[in-house]
PDB file of C-alpha atoms in Angstrom:
ATOM      1  CA  MET A   1     -38.022 -53.088 -86.435  1.00 40.00           C
ATOM      2  CA  ASP A   2     -34.957 -52.809 -84.209  1.00 48.00           C
ATOM      3  CA  THR A   3     -33.936 -56.304 -83.127  1.00 59.00           C
ATOM      4  CA  GLY A   4     -31.041 -55.078 -81.017  1.00 93.00           C
ATOM      5  CA  LEU A   5     -27.295 -55.413 -80.863  1.00 96.00           C
ATOM      6  CA  LYS A   6     -25.169 -58.555 -81.219  1.00 98.00           C
ATOM      7  CA  LYS A   7     -21.583 -58.377 -79.943  1.00 98.00           C
ATOM      8  CA  TYR A   8     -18.643 -60.358 -81.325  1.00 98.00           C
ATOM      9  CA  ILE A   9     -14.939 -60.641 -80.568  1.00 98.00           C
ATOM     10  CA  ALA A  10     -12.973 -61.552 -83.692  1.00 98.00           C
ATOM     11  CA  ILE A  11      -9.602 -63.289 -83.250  1.00 98.00           C
ATOM     12  CA  ARG A  12      -7.216 -64.231 -86.067  1.00 95.00           C
ATOM     13  CA  TYR A  13      -5.812 -67.354 -84.445  1.00 96.00           C
ATOM     14  CA  ASN A  14      -3.527 -68.911 -87.066  1.00 93.00           C
ATOM     15  CA  ILE A  15      -4.702 -67.700 -90.456  1.00 91.00           C
ATOM     16  CA  ALA A  16      -2.004 -67.358 -93.115  1.00 81.00           C
ATOM     17  CA  ALA A  17      -1.329 -63.656 -92.583  1.00 70.00           C
ATOM     18  CA  GLY A  18       2.376 -63.620 -93.429  1.00 64.00           C
ATOM     19  CA  PHE A  19       3.543 -63.310 -89.840  1.00 61.00           C
ATOM     20  CA  LYS A  20       6.889 -64.694 -88.696  1.00 61.00           C
ATOM     21  CA  PRO A  21       7.172 -65.715 -85.030  1.00 60.00           C
ATOM     22  CA  SER A  22      10.328 -64.584 -83.282  1.00 57.00           C
ATOM     23  CA  GLN A  23      11.212 -68.252 -82.740  1.00 58.00           C
ATOM     24  CA  TRP A  24      10.770 -70.195 -85.953  1.00 59.00           C
ATOM     25  CA  ASP A  25      13.171 -72.327 -87.969  1.00 62.00           C
ATOM     26  CA  GLY A  26      11.927 -70.921 -91.285  1.00 61.00           C
ATOM     27  CA  LYS A  27      10.689 -74.289 -92.558  1.00 65.00           C
ATOM     28  CA  GLY A  28       7.164 -74.948 -93.750  1.00 64.00           C
ATOM     29  CA  ARG A  29       4.259 -72.608 -93.037  1.00 76.00           C
ATOM     30  CA  ALA A  30       4.763 -70.607 -89.852  1.00 75.00           C
ATOM     31  CA  ASN A  31       1.060 -70.582 -89.014  1.00 83.00           C
ATOM     32  CA  LEU A  32       0.950 -74.412 -89.143  1.00 87.00           C
ATOM     33  CA  ASP A  33       4.276 -75.005 -87.392  1.00 85.00           C
ATOM     34  CA  PRO A  34       3.531 -77.641 -84.684  1.00 87.00           C
ATOM     35  CA  VAL A  35       5.750 -76.020 -82.056  1.00 84.00           C
ATOM     36  CA  TRP A  36       4.214 -72.595 -82.640  1.00 86.00           C
ATOM     37  CA  LEU A  37       0.700 -74.025 -82.427  1.00 91.00           C
ATOM     38  CA  VAL A  38       1.406 -75.772 -79.121  1.00 90.00           C
ATOM     39  CA  GLU A  39       3.068 -72.657 -77.703  1.00 89.00           C
ATOM     40  CA  ARG A  40       0.120 -70.540 -78.815  1.00 91.00           C
ATOM     41  CA  LEU A  41      -2.394 -72.916 -77.229  1.00 94.00           C
ATOM     42  CA  ALA A  42      -0.697 -72.455 -73.847  1.00 92.00           C
ATOM     43  CA  LEU A  43      -0.652 -68.664 -74.240  1.00 93.00           C
ATOM     44  CA  PHE A  44      -4.237 -68.464 -75.466  1.00 96.00           C
ATOM     45  CA  ASP A  45      -5.541 -70.677 -72.673  1.00 95.00           C
ATOM     46  CA  THR A  46      -3.579 -68.893 -69.951  1.00 94.00           C
ATOM     47  CA  TYR A  47      -4.147 -65.257 -70.910  1.00 96.00           C
ATOM     48  CA  CYS A  48      -6.709 -64.645 -73.636  1.00 97.00           C
ATOM     49  CA  ALA A  49      -9.265 -67.350 -72.821  1.00 97.00           C
ATOM     50  CA  SER A  50      -9.176 -66.660 -69.095  1.00 97.00           C
ATOM     51  CA  SER A  51      -9.857 -62.957 -69.716  1.00 98.00           C
ATOM     52  CA  LEU A  52     -12.854 -63.843 -71.893  1.00 98.00           C
ATOM     53  CA  GLU A  53     -14.224 -66.088 -69.165  1.00 97.00           C
ATOM     54  CA  GLY A  54     -13.802 -63.248 -66.667  1.00 97.00           C
ATOM     55  CA  GLN A  55     -15.955 -60.704 -68.502  1.00 98.00           C
ATOM     56  CA  SER A  56     -18.665 -59.077 -66.389  1.00 97.00           C
ATOM     57  CA  LEU A  57     -21.011 -59.381 -69.395  1.00 96.00           C
ATOM     58  CA  LYS A  58     -20.874 -62.665 -71.290  1.00 95.00           C
ATOM     59  CA  ASP A  59     -23.557 -62.136 -73.942  1.00 95.00           C
ATOM     60  CA  PHE A  60     -21.068 -62.070 -76.806  1.00 98.00           C
ATOM     61  CA  THR A  61     -19.720 -64.568 -79.313  1.00 98.00           C
ATOM     62  CA  VAL A  62     -16.037 -65.235 -79.914  1.00 98.00           C
ATOM     63  CA  LEU A  63     -15.054 -65.890 -83.538  1.00 98.00           C
ATOM     64  CA  LEU A  64     -11.759 -67.767 -83.892  1.00 98.00           C
ATOM     65  CA  ALA A  65     -10.302 -67.753 -87.402  1.00 97.00           C
ATOM     66  CA  PHE A  66      -8.167 -70.799 -88.220  1.00 97.00           C
ATOM     67  CA  ASP A  67      -6.269 -71.837 -91.302  1.00 95.00           C
ATOM     68  CA  ALA A  68      -8.546 -74.440 -92.889  1.00 95.00           C
ATOM     69  CA  ASP A  69      -5.657 -76.935 -92.890  1.00 93.00           C
ATOM     70  CA  THR A  70      -5.369 -76.866 -89.092  1.00 94.00           C
ATOM     71  CA  HIS A  71      -5.995 -80.274 -87.481  1.00 92.00           C
ATOM     72  CA  GLU A  72      -9.579 -80.580 -86.207  1.00 93.00           C
ATOM     73  CA  ASN A  73      -8.388 -81.891 -82.822  1.00 92.00           C
ATOM     74  CA  TYR A  74      -6.376 -78.727 -82.332  1.00 94.00           C
ATOM     75  CA  ILE A  75      -9.285 -76.478 -83.307  1.00 96.00           C
ATOM     76  CA  ARG A  76     -11.581 -78.360 -80.938  1.00 95.00           C
ATOM     77  CA  THR A  77      -9.092 -77.973 -78.073  1.00 94.00           C
ATOM     78  CA  VAL A  78      -8.638 -74.235 -78.624  1.00 96.00           C
ATOM     79  CA  CYS A  79     -12.380 -73.599 -78.743  1.00 96.00           C
ATOM     80  CA  SER A  80     -12.886 -75.552 -75.519  1.00 95.00           C
ATOM     81  CA  CYS A  81     -10.474 -73.253 -73.641  1.00 95.00           C
ATOM     82  CA  VAL A  82     -13.183 -70.653 -73.013  1.00 96.00           C
ATOM     83  CA  ALA A  83     -15.819 -71.829 -70.550  1.00 94.00           C
ATOM     84  CA  GLY A  84     -19.233 -70.173 -70.332  1.00 95.00           C
ATOM     85  CA  VAL A  85     -18.861 -68.188 -73.564  1.00 97.00           C
ATOM     86  CA  ASP A  86     -20.142 -68.917 -77.075  1.00 98.00           C
ATOM     87  CA  VAL A  87     -17.094 -69.727 -79.266  1.00 98.00           C
ATOM     88  CA  ARG A  88     -17.294 -70.410 -83.014  1.00 98.00           C
ATOM     89  CA  PRO A  89     -14.440 -71.529 -85.285  1.00 98.00           C
ATOM     90  CA  ILE A  90     -14.134 -69.795 -88.657  1.00 98.00           C
ATOM     91  CA  LEU A  91     -12.155 -71.811 -91.219  1.00 97.00           C
ATOM     92  CA  VAL A  92     -10.268 -69.671 -93.731  1.00 95.00           C
ATOM     93  CA  GLU A  93      -8.990 -71.286 -96.908  1.00 92.00           C
ATOM     94  CA  ALA A  94      -5.706 -70.215 -98.492  1.00 83.00           C
ATOM     95  CA  GLY A  95      -6.279 -67.007-100.419  1.00 84.00           C
ATOM     96  CA  GLU A  96      -9.553 -66.166 -98.682  1.00 92.00           C
ATOM     97  CA  ASP A  97     -10.052 -62.822 -96.963  1.00 95.00           C
ATOM     98  CA  TYR A  98     -10.549 -63.463 -93.243  1.00 95.00           C
ATOM     99  CA  ASN A  99     -12.384 -60.136 -92.822  1.00 96.00           C
ATOM    100  CA  ASP A 100     -14.925 -61.280 -95.413  1.00 97.00           C
ATOM    101  CA  ARG A 101     -15.254 -64.626 -93.636  1.00 97.00           C
ATOM    102  CA  PHE A 102     -15.971 -62.876 -90.321  1.00 98.00           C
ATOM    103  CA  ASN A 103     -18.592 -60.662 -91.994  1.00 97.00           C
ATOM    104  CA  ALA A 104     -20.243 -63.577 -93.797  1.00 97.00           C
ATOM    105  CA  PHE A 105     -20.518 -65.541 -90.562  1.00 97.00           C
ATOM    106  CA  VAL A 106     -22.154 -62.598 -88.798  1.00 97.00           C
ATOM    107  CA  GLN A 107     -24.713 -62.230 -91.599  1.00 95.00           C
ATOM    108  CA  ALA A 108     -25.813 -65.839 -91.181  1.00 95.00           C
ATOM    109  CA  ASP A 109     -25.526 -65.972 -87.395  1.00 97.00           C
ATOM    110  CA  THR A 110     -27.863 -63.207 -86.219  1.00 96.00           C
ATOM    111  CA  ASP A 111     -30.961 -61.234 -87.120  1.00 95.00           C
ATOM    112  CA  ALA A 112     -29.839 -58.250 -85.045  1.00 96.00           C
ATOM    113  CA  ASP A 113     -30.007 -54.903 -86.817  1.00 95.00           C
ATOM    114  CA  TYR A 114     -26.668 -53.839 -85.345  1.00 96.00           C
ATOM    115  CA  VAL A 115     -23.436 -55.673 -84.655  1.00 97.00           C
ATOM    116  CA  SER A 116     -20.184 -54.817 -82.947  1.00 97.00           C
ATOM    117  CA  LEU A 117     -16.912 -56.585 -83.723  1.00 98.00           C
ATOM    118  CA  THR A 118     -13.930 -56.223 -81.422  1.00 98.00           C
ATOM    119  CA  ARG A 119     -10.373 -57.020 -82.456  1.00 97.00           C
ATOM    120  CA  LEU A 120      -8.307 -59.188 -80.140  1.00 97.00           C
ATOM    121  CA  ASP A 121      -5.033 -61.062 -80.564  1.00 95.00           C
ATOM    122  CA  SER A 122      -4.935 -64.641 -79.329  1.00 95.00           C
ATOM    123  CA  ASP A 123      -2.111 -63.985 -76.837  1.00 94.00           C
ATOM    124  CA  ASP A 124      -3.524 -60.786 -75.296  1.00 96.00           C
ATOM    125  CA  ALA A 125      -6.158 -60.118 -72.617  1.00 98.00           C
ATOM    126  CA  LEU A 126      -9.143 -57.884 -71.904  1.00 98.00           C
ATOM    127  CA  ALA A 127     -10.093 -56.233 -68.627  1.00 98.00           C
ATOM    128  CA  PRO A 128     -13.142 -57.773 -66.907  1.00 97.00           C
ATOM    129  CA  THR A 129     -15.229 -54.690 -67.775  1.00 96.00           C
ATOM    130  CA  PHE A 130     -14.188 -54.462 -71.443  1.00 97.00           C
ATOM    131  CA  MET A 131     -17.333 -55.923 -73.025  1.00 98.00           C
ATOM    132  CA  GLU A 132     -19.454 -53.994 -70.548  1.00 96.00           C
ATOM    133  CA  ARG A 133     -17.852 -50.809 -71.893  1.00 96.00           C
ATOM    134  CA  VAL A 134     -18.450 -51.983 -75.478  1.00 97.00           C
ATOM    135  CA  GLU A 135     -22.119 -52.517 -74.645  1.00 96.00           C
ATOM    136  CA  HIS A 136     -22.434 -49.032 -73.152  1.00 96.00           C
ATOM    137  CA  TYR A 137     -20.766 -47.138 -75.995  1.00 96.00           C
ATOM    138  CA  ALA A 138     -22.278 -49.203 -78.809  1.00 96.00           C
ATOM    139  CA  ARG A 139     -25.823 -48.709 -77.538  1.00 95.00           C
ATOM    140  CA  ARG A 140     -25.160 -45.013 -76.980  1.00 94.00           C
ATOM    141  CA  GLU A 141     -24.132 -44.624 -80.632  1.00 93.00           C
ATOM    142  CA  ILE A 142     -27.172 -46.633 -81.772  1.00 93.00           C
ATOM    143  CA  GLU A 143     -29.514 -44.430 -79.704  1.00 92.00           C
ATOM    144  CA  LYS A 144     -27.906 -41.335 -81.230  1.00 90.00           C
ATOM    145  CA  ARG A 145     -28.752 -42.802 -84.660  1.00 85.00           C
ATOM    146  CA  VAL A 146     -25.224 -42.322 -85.959  1.00 80.00           C
ATOM    147  CA  VAL A 147     -24.408 -45.980 -86.630  1.00 82.00           C
ATOM    148  CA  ASP A 148     -24.388 -45.335 -90.374  1.00 83.00           C
ATOM    149  CA  LEU A 149     -21.239 -43.273 -89.680  1.00 83.00           C
ATOM    150  CA  GLN A 150     -19.646 -46.559 -88.513  1.00 90.00           C
ATOM    151  CA  PRO A 151     -18.410 -45.560 -85.066  1.00 94.00           C
ATOM    152  CA  LEU A 152     -15.099 -47.069 -84.038  1.00 95.00           C
ATOM    153  CA  ILE A 153     -14.888 -47.369 -80.250  1.00 96.00           C
ATOM    154  CA  ALA A 154     -11.262 -46.813 -79.265  1.00 95.00           C
ATOM    155  CA  PHE A 155      -9.870 -47.891 -75.906  1.00 94.00           C
ATOM    156  CA  PRO A 156      -6.629 -45.911 -75.404  1.00 93.00           C
ATOM    157  CA  ASP A 157      -6.047 -46.925 -71.789  1.00 95.00           C
ATOM    158  CA  GLY A 158      -4.160 -50.226 -71.553  1.00 96.00           C
ATOM    159  CA  GLN A 159      -1.220 -52.030 -70.071  1.00 96.00           C
ATOM    160  CA  ASN A 160       1.589 -54.457 -70.902  1.00 96.00           C
ATOM    161  CA  PHE A 161       2.574 -57.568 -68.989  1.00 95.00           C
ATOM    162  CA  ASP A 162       6.027 -59.143 -69.333  1.00 93.00           C
ATOM    163  CA  THR A 163       5.846 -62.900 -68.726  1.00 91.00           C
ATOM    164  CA  ALA A 164       9.597 -63.162 -68.055  1.00 88.00           C
ATOM    165  CA  SER A 165       9.769 -60.584 -65.260  1.00 90.00           C
ATOM    166  CA  GLY A 166       6.152 -60.399 -64.121  1.00 92.00           C
ATOM    167  CA  ARG A 167       6.232 -56.611 -64.605  1.00 94.00           C
ATOM    168  CA  TYR A 168       3.271 -54.474 -65.673  1.00 96.00           C
ATOM    169  CA  THR A 169       3.410 -51.094 -67.384  1.00 96.00           C
ATOM    170  CA  HIS A 170       0.728 -48.542 -68.250  1.00 95.00           C
ATOM    171  CA  HIS A 171       0.386 -48.190 -72.021  1.00 93.00           C
ATOM    172  CA  ASP A 172      -1.556 -45.275 -73.554  1.00 92.00           C
ATOM    173  CA  TYR A 173      -2.255 -46.318 -77.142  1.00 88.00           C
ATOM    174  CA  VAL A 174      -5.166 -44.589 -78.943  1.00 84.00           C
ATOM    175  CA  THR A 175      -4.805 -46.608 -82.168  1.00 86.00           C
ATOM    176  CA  SER A 176      -4.333 -49.936 -80.405  1.00 88.00           C
ATOM    177  CA  ALA A 177      -5.505 -53.226 -81.886  1.00 89.00           C
ATOM    178  CA  PHE A 178      -8.368 -53.476 -79.357  1.00 94.00           C
ATOM    179  CA  GLY A 179     -10.892 -51.297 -81.193  1.00 94.00           C
ATOM    180  CA  THR A 180     -14.574 -52.142 -81.683  1.00 97.00           C
ATOM    181  CA  LEU A 181     -16.434 -51.297 -84.887  1.00 96.00           C
ATOM    182  CA  VAL A 182     -20.203 -50.828 -84.620  1.00 96.00           C
ATOM    183  CA  GLU A 183     -22.182 -51.258 -87.838  1.00 96.00           C
ATOM    184  CA  ARG A 184     -25.641 -51.828 -89.174  1.00 95.00           C
ATOM    185  CA  ARG A 185     -25.660 -55.503 -90.135  1.00 96.00           C
ATOM    186  CA  SER A 186     -25.686 -55.827 -93.917  1.00 94.00           C
ATOM    187  CA  PRO A 187     -23.760 -57.527 -96.748  1.00 93.00           C
ATOM    188  CA  ALA A 188     -22.005 -54.166 -97.252  1.00 93.00           C
ATOM    189  CA  MET A 189     -20.410 -54.172 -93.786  1.00 95.00           C
ATOM    190  CA  SER A 190     -16.811 -52.967 -93.694  1.00 96.00           C
ATOM    191  CA  GLY A 191     -15.629 -55.234 -90.871  1.00 96.00           C
ATOM    192  CA  VAL A 192     -13.188 -54.585 -88.049  1.00 96.00           C
ATOM    193  CA  TYR A 193     -10.275 -56.063 -90.033  1.00 95.00           C
ATOM    194  CA  SER A 194     -10.878 -53.991 -93.152  1.00 94.00           C
ATOM    195  CA  GLU A 195      -7.838 -51.858 -92.301  1.00 91.00           C
ATOM    196  CA  HIS A 196      -4.711 -52.137 -90.171  1.00 89.00           C
ATOM    197  CA  HIS A 197      -5.652 -51.132 -86.622  1.00 89.00           C
ATOM    198  CA  ALA A 198      -3.440 -48.011 -86.771  1.00 86.00           C
ATOM    199  CA  LYS A 199      -5.373 -46.789 -89.840  1.00 89.00           C
ATOM    200  CA  MET A 200      -8.901 -47.526 -88.632  1.00 89.00           C
ATOM    201  CA  ALA A 201      -9.278 -44.091 -87.025  1.00 85.00           C
ATOM    202  CA  THR A 202      -8.590 -42.380 -90.373  1.00 85.00           C
ATOM    203  CA  ARG A 203     -11.459 -44.242 -92.040  1.00 89.00           C
ATOM    204  CA  PHE A 204     -14.136 -44.483 -89.356  1.00 90.00           C
ATOM    205  CA  ASN A 205     -15.786 -42.138 -86.867  1.00 90.00           C
ATOM    206  CA  THR A 206     -13.666 -42.660 -83.733  1.00 92.00           C
ATOM    207  CA  VAL A 207     -15.329 -42.570 -80.331  1.00 93.00           C
ATOM    208  CA  VAL A 208     -12.875 -42.625 -77.413  1.00 93.00           C
ATOM    209  CA  ALA A 209     -14.078 -44.747 -74.503  1.00 93.00           C
ATOM    210  CA  ALA A 210     -13.304 -43.206 -71.139  1.00 87.00           C
ATOM    211  CA  SER A 211     -12.172 -45.502 -68.331  1.00 86.00           C
ATOM    212  CA  LYS A 212     -10.553 -45.236 -64.915  1.00 86.00           C
ATOM    213  CA  GLY A 213      -8.102 -48.045 -65.607  1.00 92.00           C
ATOM    214  CA  ALA A 214      -6.586 -50.200 -68.319  1.00 96.00           C
ATOM    215  CA  GLN A 215      -9.111 -52.015 -70.477  1.00 97.00           C
ATOM    216  CA  TRP A 216      -6.693 -54.324 -72.266  1.00 97.00           C
ATOM    217  CA  CYS A 217      -3.300 -55.945 -71.816  1.00 97.00           C
ATOM    218  CA  ILE A 218      -0.613 -56.798 -74.354  1.00 95.00           C
ATOM    219  CA  VAL A 219       1.210 -59.895 -73.144  1.00 95.00           C
ATOM    220  CA  ILE A 220       4.937 -59.744 -73.862  1.00 93.00           C
ATOM    221  CA  HIS A 221       6.485 -63.178 -74.304  1.00 88.00           C
ATOM    222  CA  ASP A 222       9.423 -64.802 -76.064  1.00 79.00           C
ATOM    223  CA  ASN A 223       7.596 -65.794 -79.224  1.00 69.00           C
ATOM    224  CA  ASN A 224       5.545 -62.808 -80.340  1.00 66.00           C
ATOM    225  CA  ALA A 225       6.319 -60.508 -83.213  1.00 61.00           C
ATOM    226  CA  ALA A 226       6.985 -57.404 -81.101  1.00 63.00           C
ATOM    227  CA  ASN A 227       8.214 -58.637 -77.735  1.00 68.00           C
ATOM    228  CA  VAL A 228       9.153 -55.263 -76.239  1.00 80.00           C
ATOM    229  CA  LEU A 229       7.703 -53.973 -72.968  1.00 85.00           C
ATOM    230  CA  ARG A 230       6.221 -50.532 -73.656  1.00 89.00           C
ATOM    231  CA  GLY A 231       4.750 -47.875 -71.402  1.00 90.00           C
ATOM    232  CA  LYS A 232       5.448 -46.516 -67.934  1.00 93.00           C
ATOM    233  CA  PRO A 233       6.156 -48.759 -64.916  1.00 93.00           C
ATOM    234  CA  VAL A 234       3.316 -48.920 -62.388  1.00 94.00           C
ATOM    235  CA  SER A 235       3.173 -49.909 -58.727  1.00 91.00           C
ATOM    236  CA  GLY A 236       0.258 -52.214 -59.479  1.00 93.00           C
ATOM    237  CA  PRO A 237      -1.780 -53.216 -62.538  1.00 96.00           C
ATOM    238  CA  SER A 238      -5.373 -52.184 -63.234  1.00 96.00           C
ATOM    239  CA  PHE A 239      -6.125 -55.892 -63.509  1.00 97.00           C
ATOM    240  CA  THR A 240      -4.011 -59.035 -63.416  1.00 96.00           C
ATOM    241  CA  VAL A 241      -3.774 -61.514 -66.268  1.00 97.00           C
ATOM    242  CA  GLY A 242      -3.384 -65.279 -66.490  1.00 94.00           C
ATOM    243  CA  ARG A 243      -4.876 -68.292 -64.804  1.00 91.00           C
ATOM    244  CA  PRO A 244      -3.693 -68.656 -61.192  1.00 82.00           C
ATOM    245  CA  GLY A 245      -1.055 -71.340 -60.892  1.00 74.00           C
ATOM    246  CA  VAL A 246      -0.650 -71.868 -64.650  1.00 68.00           C
ATOM    247  CA  GLU A 247       2.748 -71.112 -66.185  1.00 64.00           C
ATOM    248  CA  PRO A 248       2.662 -71.075 -70.019  1.00 58.00           C
ATOM    249  CA  GLU A 249       6.214 -72.323 -70.478  1.00 53.00           C
ATOM    250  CA  VAL A 250       6.900 -73.352 -74.049  1.00 49.00           C
ATOM    251  CA  PRO A 251       9.170 -75.837 -75.833  1.00 46.00           C
ATOM    252  CA  ALA A 252      12.740 -74.659 -76.312  1.00 47.00           C
ATOM    253  CA  ARG A 253      14.009 -74.367 -79.883  1.00 47.00           C
ATOM    254  CA  ARG A 254      17.531 -74.600 -81.180  1.00 43.00           C
ATOM    255  CA  GLN A 255      19.374 -71.486 -80.157  1.00 45.00           C
ATOM    256  CA  SER A 256      22.861 -70.253 -79.595  1.00 39.00           C
ATOM    257  CA  ALA A 257      24.648 -71.551 -76.475  1.00 37.00           C
ATOM    258  CA  PRO A 258      24.411 -68.300 -74.427  1.00 37.00           C
ATOM    259  CA  ARG A 259      20.643 -68.069 -74.916  1.00 35.00           C
ATOM    260  CA  GLN A 260      20.058 -71.756 -74.208  1.00 36.00           C
ATOM    261  CA  ALA A 261      21.369 -71.262 -70.705  1.00 33.00           C
ATOM    262  CA  THR A 262      18.530 -68.882 -69.844  1.00 34.00           C
ATOM    263  CA  GLN A 263      15.736 -70.673 -71.716  1.00 36.00           C
ATOM    264  CA  PRO A 264      12.969 -71.921 -69.382  1.00 38.00           C
ATOM    265  CA  ARG A 265      12.412 -75.640 -69.205  1.00 40.00           C
ATOM    266  CA  MET A 266       9.564 -77.168 -71.144  1.00 42.00           C
ATOM    267  CA  ALA A 267       6.415 -77.332 -69.024  1.00 52.00           C
ATOM    268  CA  PRO A 268       5.123 -80.925 -68.688  1.00 51.00           C
ATOM    269  CA  ARG A 269       1.663 -80.107 -70.052  1.00 60.00           C
ATOM    270  CA  THR A 270       3.154 -78.293 -73.054  1.00 72.00           C
ATOM    271  CA  ALA A 271       5.626 -81.068 -73.834  1.00 72.00           C
ATOM    272  CA  GLY A 272       2.841 -83.625 -73.612  1.00 78.00           C
ATOM    273  CA  ASN A 273       0.652 -81.573 -75.922  1.00 76.00           C
ATOM    274  CA  PHE A 274       3.444 -81.361 -78.472  1.00 72.00           C
ATOM    275  CA  ILE A 275       3.561 -85.171 -78.657  1.00 75.00           C
ATOM    276  CA  ARG A 276      -0.229 -85.409 -78.780  1.00 74.00           C
ATOM    277  CA  PHE A 277      -0.322 -82.847 -81.583  1.00 71.00           C
ATOM    278  CA  LEU A 278       2.207 -84.767 -83.672  1.00 70.00           C
ATOM    279  CA  LEU A 279       0.198 -87.965 -83.155  1.00 68.00           C
ATOM    280  CA  GLY A 280      -3.083 -86.246 -84.065  1.00 71.00           C
ATOM    281  CA  ARG A 281      -4.577 -86.856 -80.639  1.00 71.00           C
ATOM    282  CA  PRO A 282      -6.711 -84.495 -78.499  1.00 70.00           C
ATOM    283  CA  MET A 283      -4.664 -82.203 -76.284  1.00 74.00           C
ATOM    284  CA  ALA A 284      -5.001 -81.388 -72.586  1.00 73.00           C
ATOM    285  CA  LEU A 285      -5.530 -77.806 -71.443  1.00 72.00           C
ATOM    286  CA  ARG A 286      -4.377 -77.711 -67.850  1.00 68.00           C
ATOM    287  CA  LYS A 287      -3.979 -79.935 -64.834  1.00 50.00           C
TER     288      LYS A 287
END
């Protein structure tokens, strides 16, 4: 009996994936670096969480994968960023496969015959209609009875936002990291993180989602791995990102003298959260 479709958004928040932030002193584990974690909280709350709250359809669950050694106060604060949406933390031990952890959670969480998992980075944003489009295309593939071909819904139409200049660009990116994999729920599921996002289309049956405007936004900031504004300048964005009145300024690190002169000052809420983090106390989201 068909028990329907359950939709998930899977976010690798700070699992040990070998990444190196553009601002990092090289000491300790980058994914547990206190400054990085506090910076990421501000970015997640301002851009990613607000876009999840703004979805026209909210019947989905957000899975946030954390390194199992992350302080519980921090995990609790991150999960509380998203109001009105079901958010579940997924703890990933060192050496564990986070894709397997996502799949195992889904198996235990729902009785639905079909599931969709959407990739999203913790510092990026989705258009308000994104999950509505996922719903439409996923159910269309289910009704066509081709789910066993594991359709990958690709959203090529997107945009970039540069936090330093406030500029938006249109970014056409067919193999972007915002794909959604639709599968029949089973222990043999592949999972949306089974391949690098650029290789997913070579393994799965790609379905291109048509849209009249950008369905996702890559947020360009000073501490991401690829902080380059890509795409064509536009007179206005398809949708705006960020919480009104919230500036995700982050703590300044040691830098050369010329760069220090242009570094933004530490925002009071971020500086306070850095101290709270070091003391193991709950952190504040926004004033």
